[in-house]
Every structure is written in C-alpha cells, then in structure tokens.
mmCIF file of C-alpha atoms (C1' of nucleotides) in Angstrom:
data_model
loop_
_atom_site.group_PDB
_atom_site.id
_atom_site.type_symbol
_atom_site.label_atom_id
_atom_site.label_comp_id
_atom_site.label_asym_id
_atom_site.label_seq_id
_atom_site.Cartn_x
_atom_site.Cartn_y
_atom_site.Cartn_z
ATOM 1 C CA UNK A 1 0.000 0.000 0.000
ATOM 2 C CA UNK A 2 1.205 3.502 -0.881
ATOM 3 C CA UNK A 3 1.544 6.197 1.801
ATOM 4 C CA UNK A 4 -0.871 8.409 -0.122
ATOM 5 C CA UNK A 5 -3.574 5.832 0.570
ATOM 6 C CA UNK A 6 -3.139 5.803 4.337
ATOM 7 C CA UNK A 7 -5.855 8.390 4.809
ATOM 8 C CA UNK A 8 -8.384 5.904 3.470
ATOM 9 C CA UNK A 9 -7.664 3.506 6.338
ATOM 10 C CA UNK A 10 -9.782 3.245 9.431
ATOM 11 C CA UNK A 11 -7.867 2.934 12.714
ATOM 12 C CA UNK A 12 -8.571 -0.792 12.884
ATOM 13 C CA UNK A 13 -7.176 -1.318 9.404
ATOM 14 C CA UNK A 14 -4.117 0.751 10.231
ATOM 15 C CA UNK A 15 -3.464 -1.545 13.179
ATOM 16 C CA UNK A 16 -3.746 -4.578 10.894
ATOM 17 C CA UNK A 17 -1.191 -2.938 8.600
ATOM 18 C CA UNK A 18 1.155 -2.486 11.551
ATOM 19 C CA UNK A 19 0.833 -6.179 12.386
ATOM 20 C CA UNK A 20 2.055 -6.917 8.869
ATOM 21 C CA UNK A 21 4.912 -4.439 9.148
ATOM 22 C CA UNK A 22 5.911 -6.005 12.437
ATOM 23 C CA UNK A 23 6.802 -9.240 10.633
ATOM 24 C CA UNK A 24 9.366 -7.354 8.544
ATOM 25 C CA UNK A 25 11.169 -5.494 11.313
ATOM 26 C CA UNK A 26 14.929 -5.793 11.009
ATOM 27 C CA UNK A 27 16.995 -4.780 14.028
ATOM 28 C CA UNK A 28 20.634 -5.539 13.327
ATOM 29 C CA UNK A 29 24.133 -4.112 13.482
ATOM 30 C CA UNK A 30 24.794 -1.423 10.873
ATOM 31 C CA UNK A 31 28.259 -2.153 9.482
ATOM 32 C CA UNK A 32 28.556 0.659 6.934
ATOM 33 C CA UNK A 33 30.401 3.832 7.835
ATOM 34 C CA UNK A 34 28.121 6.701 8.780
ATOM 35 C CA UNK A 35 28.895 9.945 6.976
ATOM 36 C CA UNK A 36 25.445 11.414 6.390
ATOM 37 C CA UNK A 37 22.611 11.648 8.894
ATOM 38 C CA UNK A 38 19.124 12.734 8.006
ATOM 39 C CA UNK A 39 16.253 13.946 10.159
ATOM 40 C CA UNK A 40 12.623 14.727 9.471
ATOM 41 C CA UNK A 41 9.947 16.721 11.227
ATOM 42 C CA UNK A 42 6.460 17.920 10.425
ATOM 43 C CA UNK A 43 4.425 20.926 11.495
ATOM 44 C CA UNK A 44 0.765 21.912 11.381
ATOM 45 C CA UNK A 45 -1.554 24.874 11.638
ATOM 46 C CA UNK A 46 -4.296 24.480 14.177
ATOM 47 C CA UNK A 47 -7.687 23.494 12.674
ATOM 48 C CA UNK A 48 -6.105 22.799 9.274
ATOM 49 C CA UNK A 49 -5.397 19.671 7.237
ATOM 50 C CA UNK A 50 -2.246 21.266 5.848
ATOM 51 C CA UNK A 51 0.909 19.454 6.836
ATOM 52 C CA UNK A 52 4.422 20.799 6.350
ATOM 53 C CA UNK A 53 7.407 18.458 6.278
ATOM 54 C CA UNK A 54 11.159 18.948 6.182
ATOM 55 C CA UNK A 55 13.948 16.440 5.732
ATOM 56 C CA UNK A 56 17.485 17.655 6.332
ATOM 57 C CA UNK A 57 20.767 15.940 5.589
ATOM 58 C CA UNK A 58 23.761 16.679 7.803
ATOM 59 C CA UNK A 59 27.372 15.578 7.621
ATOM 60 C CA UNK A 60 28.353 13.218 10.434
ATOM 61 C CA UNK A 61 29.758 13.819 12.916
ATOM 62 C CA UNK A 62 30.285 17.478 11.895
ATOM 63 C CA UNK A 63 26.590 18.296 11.955
ATOM 64 C CA UNK A 64 26.737 20.690 9.003
ATOM 65 C CA UNK A 65 23.603 21.007 6.877
ATOM 66 C CA UNK A 66 24.195 19.717 3.363
ATOM 67 C CA UNK A 67 20.663 19.590 2.004
ATOM 68 C CA UNK A 68 17.083 20.443 2.895
ATOM 69 C CA UNK A 69 13.770 19.583 1.261
ATOM 70 C CA UNK A 70 10.567 21.287 2.388
ATOM 71 C CA UNK A 71 7.099 20.318 1.217
ATOM 72 C CA UNK A 72 3.485 21.223 1.995
ATOM 73 C CA UNK A 73 0.623 18.794 1.469
ATOM 74 C CA UNK A 74 -2.562 17.766 3.246
ATOM 75 C CA UNK A 75 -3.564 15.048 5.685
ATOM 76 C CA UNK A 76 -6.897 13.527 6.571
ATOM 77 C CA UNK A 77 -5.663 10.911 9.000
ATOM 78 C CA UNK A 78 -6.066 12.278 12.549
ATOM 79 C CA UNK A 79 -3.517 12.043 15.311
ATOM 80 C CA UNK A 80 -4.143 8.837 17.210
ATOM 81 C CA UNK A 81 -1.654 7.646 19.798
ATOM 82 C CA UNK A 82 0.002 4.555 18.370
ATOM 83 C CA UNK A 83 -0.884 5.445 14.777
ATOM 84 C CA UNK A 84 1.252 8.544 14.344
ATOM 85 C CA UNK A 85 2.992 7.189 11.244
ATOM 86 C CA UNK A 86 -0.212 7.121 9.224
ATOM 87 C CA UNK A 87 -0.580 10.854 9.724
ATOM 88 C CA UNK A 88 3.028 11.967 9.267
ATOM 89 C CA UNK A 89 4.840 9.449 7.064
ATOM 90 C CA UNK A 90 3.139 10.350 3.770
ATOM 91 C CA UNK A 91 4.411 13.928 3.952
ATOM 92 C CA UNK A 92 7.876 12.894 5.108
ATOM 93 C CA UNK A 93 8.079 10.375 2.288
ATOM 94 C CA UNK A 94 7.184 13.057 -0.273
ATOM 95 C CA UNK A 95 10.109 15.137 0.929
ATOM 96 C CA UNK A 96 12.351 12.065 1.082
ATOM 97 C CA UNK A 97 11.724 11.284 -2.584
ATOM 98 C CA UNK A 98 12.948 14.754 -3.561
ATOM 99 C CA UNK A 99 16.319 14.433 -1.863
ATOM 100 C CA UNK A 100 19.473 14.454 -3.943
ATOM 101 C CA UNK A 101 21.519 12.941 -1.113
ATOM 102 C CA UNK A 102 20.416 9.829 0.720
ATOM 103 C CA UNK A 103 21.611 9.555 4.355
ATOM 104 C CA UNK A 104 23.272 6.489 5.889
ATOM 105 C CA UNK A 105 20.735 6.705 8.692
ATOM 106 C CA UNK A 106 17.580 8.734 9.347
ATOM 107 C CA UNK A 107 16.361 10.010 12.715
ATOM 108 C CA UNK A 108 12.586 10.274 13.130
ATOM 109 C CA UNK A 109 10.757 12.351 15.711
ATOM 110 C CA UNK A 110 8.978 9.600 17.651
ATOM 111 C CA UNK A 111 9.448 5.946 18.616
ATOM 112 C CA UNK A 112 11.148 3.109 16.774
ATOM 113 C CA UNK A 113 10.347 -0.294 18.299
ATOM 114 C CA UNK A 114 9.408 1.319 21.618
ATOM 115 C CA UNK A 115 5.788 0.913 20.558
ATOM 116 C CA UNK A 116 3.000 -1.441 21.640
ATOM 117 C CA UNK A 117 3.223 -3.319 18.332
ATOM 118 C CA UNK A 118 6.912 -2.402 17.818
ATOM 119 C CA UNK A 119 5.880 -0.268 14.874
ATOM 120 C CA UNK A 120 6.675 3.310 15.781
ATOM 121 C CA UNK A 121 7.155 5.918 13.063
ATOM 122 C CA UNK A 122 10.882 5.115 12.716
ATOM 123 C CA UNK A 123 10.153 1.431 12.050
ATOM 124 C CA UNK A 124 7.379 2.358 9.644
ATOM 125 C CA UNK A 125 9.450 4.843 7.653
ATOM 126 C CA UNK A 126 12.529 2.629 7.645
ATOM 127 C CA UNK A 127 10.624 -0.270 6.112
ATOM 128 C CA UNK A 128 8.925 2.010 3.587
ATOM 129 C CA UNK A 129 12.077 3.790 2.436
ATOM 130 C CA UNK A 130 14.369 0.824 3.075
ATOM 131 C CA UNK A 131 16.810 2.962 5.028
ATOM 132 C CA UNK A 132 18.344 2.560 8.525
ATOM 133 C CA UNK A 133 16.297 4.581 11.008
ATOM 134 C CA UNK A 134 16.354 5.590 14.662
ATOM 135 C CA UNK A 135 13.440 6.839 16.708
ATOM 136 C CA UNK A 136 14.237 9.708 19.086
ATOM 137 C CA UNK A 137 11.145 10.824 20.997
ATOM 138 C CA UNK A 138 10.652 13.629 23.482
ATOM 139 C CA UNK A 139 8.333 11.539 25.614
ATOM 140 C CA UNK A 140 7.477 7.921 26.327
ATOM 141 C CA UNK A 141 4.771 5.997 24.532
ATOM 142 C CA UNK A 142 5.085 2.512 25.981
ATOM 143 C CA UNK A 143 7.389 0.532 28.195
ATOM 144 C CA UNK A 144 8.558 1.018 31.769
ATOM 145 C CA UNK A 145 11.778 2.663 32.786
ATOM 146 C CA UNK A 146 13.619 3.939 35.819
ATOM 147 C CA UNK A 147 14.578 7.595 35.761
ATOM 148 C CA UNK A 148 18.197 7.756 34.526
ATOM 149 C CA UNK A 149 20.885 9.536 36.584
ATOM 150 C CA UNK A 150 21.223 13.286 36.211
ATOM 151 C CA UNK A 151 24.628 13.334 34.509
ATOM 152 C CA UNK A 152 25.006 13.781 30.773
ATOM 153 C CA UNK A 153 24.457 10.501 28.900
ATOM 154 C CA UNK A 154 23.214 8.592 31.916
ATOM 155 C CA UNK A 155 20.748 6.066 30.600
ATOM 156 C CA UNK A 156 18.097 3.615 31.658
ATOM 157 C CA UNK A 157 16.514 0.797 29.634
ATOM 158 C CA UNK A 158 12.880 0.869 28.556
ATOM 159 C CA UNK A 159 11.240 -2.496 29.179
ATOM 160 C CA UNK A 160 8.039 -3.994 27.815
ATOM 161 C CA UNK A 161 6.966 -7.626 28.150
ATOM 162 C CA UNK A 162 10.478 -8.692 29.209
ATOM 163 C CA UNK A 163 11.989 -7.015 26.169
ATOM 164 C CA UNK A 164 14.396 -4.090 26.059
ATOM 165 C CA UNK A 165 12.697 -1.826 23.550
ATOM 166 C CA UNK A 166 14.724 1.353 23.941
ATOM 167 C CA UNK A 167 16.633 3.637 26.263
ATOM 168 C CA UNK A 168 15.785 6.760 28.204
ATOM 169 C CA UNK A 169 18.862 8.905 27.512
ATOM 170 C CA UNK A 170 19.774 12.001 29.526
ATOM 171 C CA UNK A 171 21.289 14.280 26.910
ATOM 172 C CA UNK A 172 21.634 17.231 29.323
ATOM 173 C CA UNK A 173 21.702 17.444 33.147
ATOM 174 C CA UNK A 174 18.466 18.784 34.644
ATOM 175 C CA UNK A 175 16.586 18.109 31.446
ATOM 176 C CA UNK A 176 14.079 15.344 30.745
ATOM 177 C CA UNK A 177 15.648 12.420 28.899
ATOM 178 C CA UNK A 178 14.935 11.607 25.264
ATOM 179 C CA UNK A 179 13.646 8.153 24.334
ATOM 180 C CA UNK A 180 15.799 6.304 21.836
ATOM 181 C CA UNK A 181 14.842 3.111 20.061
ATOM 182 C CA UNK A 182 16.025 1.511 16.818
ATOM 183 C CA UNK A 183 13.705 1.672 13.835
ATOM 184 C CA UNK A 184 15.186 -0.408 11.042
ATOM 185 C CA UNK A 185 18.524 -1.929 9.994
ATOM 186 C CA UNK A 186 20.378 -0.751 13.113
ATOM 187 C CA UNK A 187 20.594 -1.951 16.712
ATOM 188 C CA UNK A 188 19.898 -0.177 19.992
ATOM 189 C CA UNK A 189 23.530 0.193 21.029
ATOM 190 C CA UNK A 190 24.459 1.913 17.768
ATOM 191 C CA UNK A 191 21.323 4.026 17.923
ATOM 192 C CA UNK A 192 22.298 5.362 21.333
ATOM 193 C CA UNK A 193 25.867 6.055 20.246
ATOM 194 C CA UNK A 194 24.735 7.944 17.173
ATOM 195 C CA UNK A 195 22.281 10.054 19.122
ATOM 196 C CA UNK A 196 24.962 10.885 21.699
ATOM 197 C CA UNK A 197 27.314 11.968 18.927
ATOM 198 C CA UNK A 198 24.630 14.250 17.480
ATOM 199 C CA UNK A 199 24.096 16.117 20.759
ATOM 200 C CA UNK A 200 25.640 19.588 20.946
ATOM 201 C CA UNK A 201 24.352 22.448 23.116
ATOM 202 C CA UNK A 202 20.744 21.345 23.412
ATOM 203 C CA UNK A 203 18.655 18.544 24.845
ATOM 204 C CA UNK A 204 17.435 17.516 21.392
ATOM 205 C CA UNK A 205 20.126 16.132 19.060
ATOM 206 C CA UNK A 206 21.086 18.516 16.239
ATOM 207 C CA UNK A 207 19.490 16.771 13.245
ATOM 208 C CA UNK A 208 16.057 16.637 14.885
ATOM 209 C CA UNK A 209 16.388 20.068 16.450
ATOM 210 C CA UNK A 210 17.318 21.671 13.140
ATOM 211 C CA UNK A 211 14.568 19.834 11.252
ATOM 212 C CA UNK A 212 12.113 21.192 13.813
ATOM 213 C CA UNK A 213 13.341 24.775 13.490
ATOM 214 C CA UNK A 214 13.376 24.575 9.703
ATOM 215 C CA UNK A 215 9.904 23.118 9.330
ATOM 216 C CA UNK A 216 8.404 25.786 11.573
ATOM 217 C CA UNK A 217 10.226 28.480 9.646
ATOM 218 C CA UNK A 218 8.882 26.971 6.429
ATOM 219 C CA UNK A 219 5.310 26.847 7.777
ATOM 220 C CA UNK A 220 5.404 30.418 9.011
ATOM 221 C CA UNK A 221 6.477 31.495 5.549
ATOM 222 C CA UNK A 222 2.916 30.677 4.438
ATOM 223 C CA UNK A 223 1.235 32.870 7.031
ATOM 224 C CA UNK A 224 -1.227 35.498 5.851
ATOM 225 C CA UNK A 225 0.587 38.309 4.072
ATOM 226 C CA UNK A 226 -0.360 37.728 0.462
ATOM 227 C CA UNK A 227 1.640 40.780 -0.592
ATOM 228 C CA UNK A 228 5.051 39.217 -0.074
ATOM 229 C CA UNK A 229 4.585 35.488 0.407
ATOM 230 C CA UNK A 230 5.611 34.751 -3.161
ATOM 231 C CA UNK A 231 8.900 36.584 -3.038
ATOM 232 C CA UNK A 232 9.909 34.514 -0.024
ATOM 233 C CA UNK A 233 9.895 31.255 -1.991
ATOM 234 C "C1'" DG B 17 -13.952 0.544 35.094
ATOM 235 C "C1'" DC B 18 -9.672 3.613 35.342
ATOM 236 C "C1'" DG B 19 -5.546 5.628 33.796
ATOM 237 C "C1'" DA B 20 -2.175 6.298 29.868
ATOM 238 C "C1'" DC B 21 -1.660 8.134 25.570
ATOM 239 C "C1'" DA B 22 4.882 9.494 20.238
ATOM 240 C "C1'" DG B 23 3.327 14.230 17.428
ATOM 241 C "C1'" DA C 11 1.203 19.229 17.379
ATOM 242 C "C1'" DT C 12 -0.743 24.306 18.196
ATOM 243 C "C1'" DC C 13 -2.015 28.665 21.086
ATOM 244 C "C1'" DT C 14 1.677 32.170 23.737
ATOM 245 C "C1'" DT C 15 5.100 36.234 27.689
ATOM 246 C "C1'" DG C 16 7.531 36.196 30.842
ATOM 247 C "C1'" DT C 17 10.647 33.876 33.468
ATOM 248 C "C1'" DC C 18 13.699 30.488 36.055
ATOM 249 C "C1'" DG C 19 18.095 28.082 35.510
ATOM 250 C "C1'" DC C 20 22.628 27.054 33.477
#
DNA sequence: GCGACAG
DNA sequence: ATCTTGTCGC
C-alpha cells in the first residue's frame, strides 16, 4: 500500500497494517560507515489539514547542513496515539523522494520499536524507504523505565513484556531524557551512540532540532501576508 | 472501570 | 502538534 492511501484507512485497518509491518522489522548491526545523517519533522496549523514536512541531511559527525527539502501537502488521517505514522509518514516520504543525497541513517521524531506493536514511526518509515532509522522521541509511549541519573548521557533501559525496547537517555543534566529506540537496519547500542554523537548544546540532538526549526520556519512562511509570500519562496 | 496516551 | 510572555536556571 502507498503512503498516499493511508488516509483511506480506518484505525482498525491501520493496526492490521502495523501487524504486517511487524513481521518485517529488522533490528541488526549497521556495518557501513556513517557519513550522512538525516532527520525529518512535520508541522501543522491548528484546525487545518495542511501538513508541512522537512527532511534535512547533515554531515556526520560534523553536523553541518548539506541539504534540505521542504514540502506542503494535506492530511486527513487524525492524530491517534500509536498510529502517528499514518498521519506523518506520507508527507515525510514526499520530501524524502525529492532528496538528492540519501543519508546512511535517518532520525525520526517519535518511537522506533518502543511501541506497543513495535511499529513506531521510525520502524514504519525505515521499512517504507528501506533505510536505517532511529526513533528519538521527546516523551514515552510505551514501556517502563527507571529515571536515569542526572549526569550527561546517563541512561536507563525501557522495558516492555520482558523485552528491552529502547533507552531513556539524559542528553543534558536537569533536562528530561529523550527516548531512543532503533527503527530499522540498526541496533539499539548503535542508535544510542549515534544520538549521543549528534548532541551539541541542546537537549534535542542537532538533526532533529534543526529539522524542527526549519519546518516551523517553512510553515510560518505561508502565514497570511499575500503581498510578499511569493517573493519569499 | 480507570488511567495512559509518540506528534 | 498548536495557542503564547515572561521567566527560572545554566
């Protein structure tokens, strides 16, 4: 099924689709050298079906932006906890297809296998685009965990049904941890290491943080001011 | 039945 | 996620 058809699915059918995706999950060591890291984020306007998406490609571990693709489309699928991918992946995939550079690994804003059916947005996108992915979420969806220590890079495993599904990672002292879990074609240990390497001065790792800033900047460029909105893009 | 609930 | 100013902490 194509991403553009997701909006035709009812929640129950989306869950069935996830059960199929679950059979294809591939969590393994990534042996290729990582030189390019990508990140995606989406943004919305309240009460609107418009959805804005940005995918950025950064050099690794330098964290310099090498490419950016911004797109604006529409979404009918509502936000439902556990079914986030059906709302956001279509737009991210549109942007992905327009990239000149393809990253060695992509970071998605949300969970990887740290999901009730192990099919968070990072797993979903990784299988769709056939690219290694990591889920880096700002909050927990499923799984239990002990609060990690308060020193930088202290971590604590996320457990669900006797499985380690991710790690709560303290990227900055006195800041809430981020929740890291592998999505596709990479393992948890490598996922954590890559996220650590992408952290600079902020709680959120650079690729995701920049994608977030860029997509909001892109969205705001469409705000009411018909007189100049064309000259901006 | 009640509480939890990525973005 | 979005709506929003000042404000506390490093």
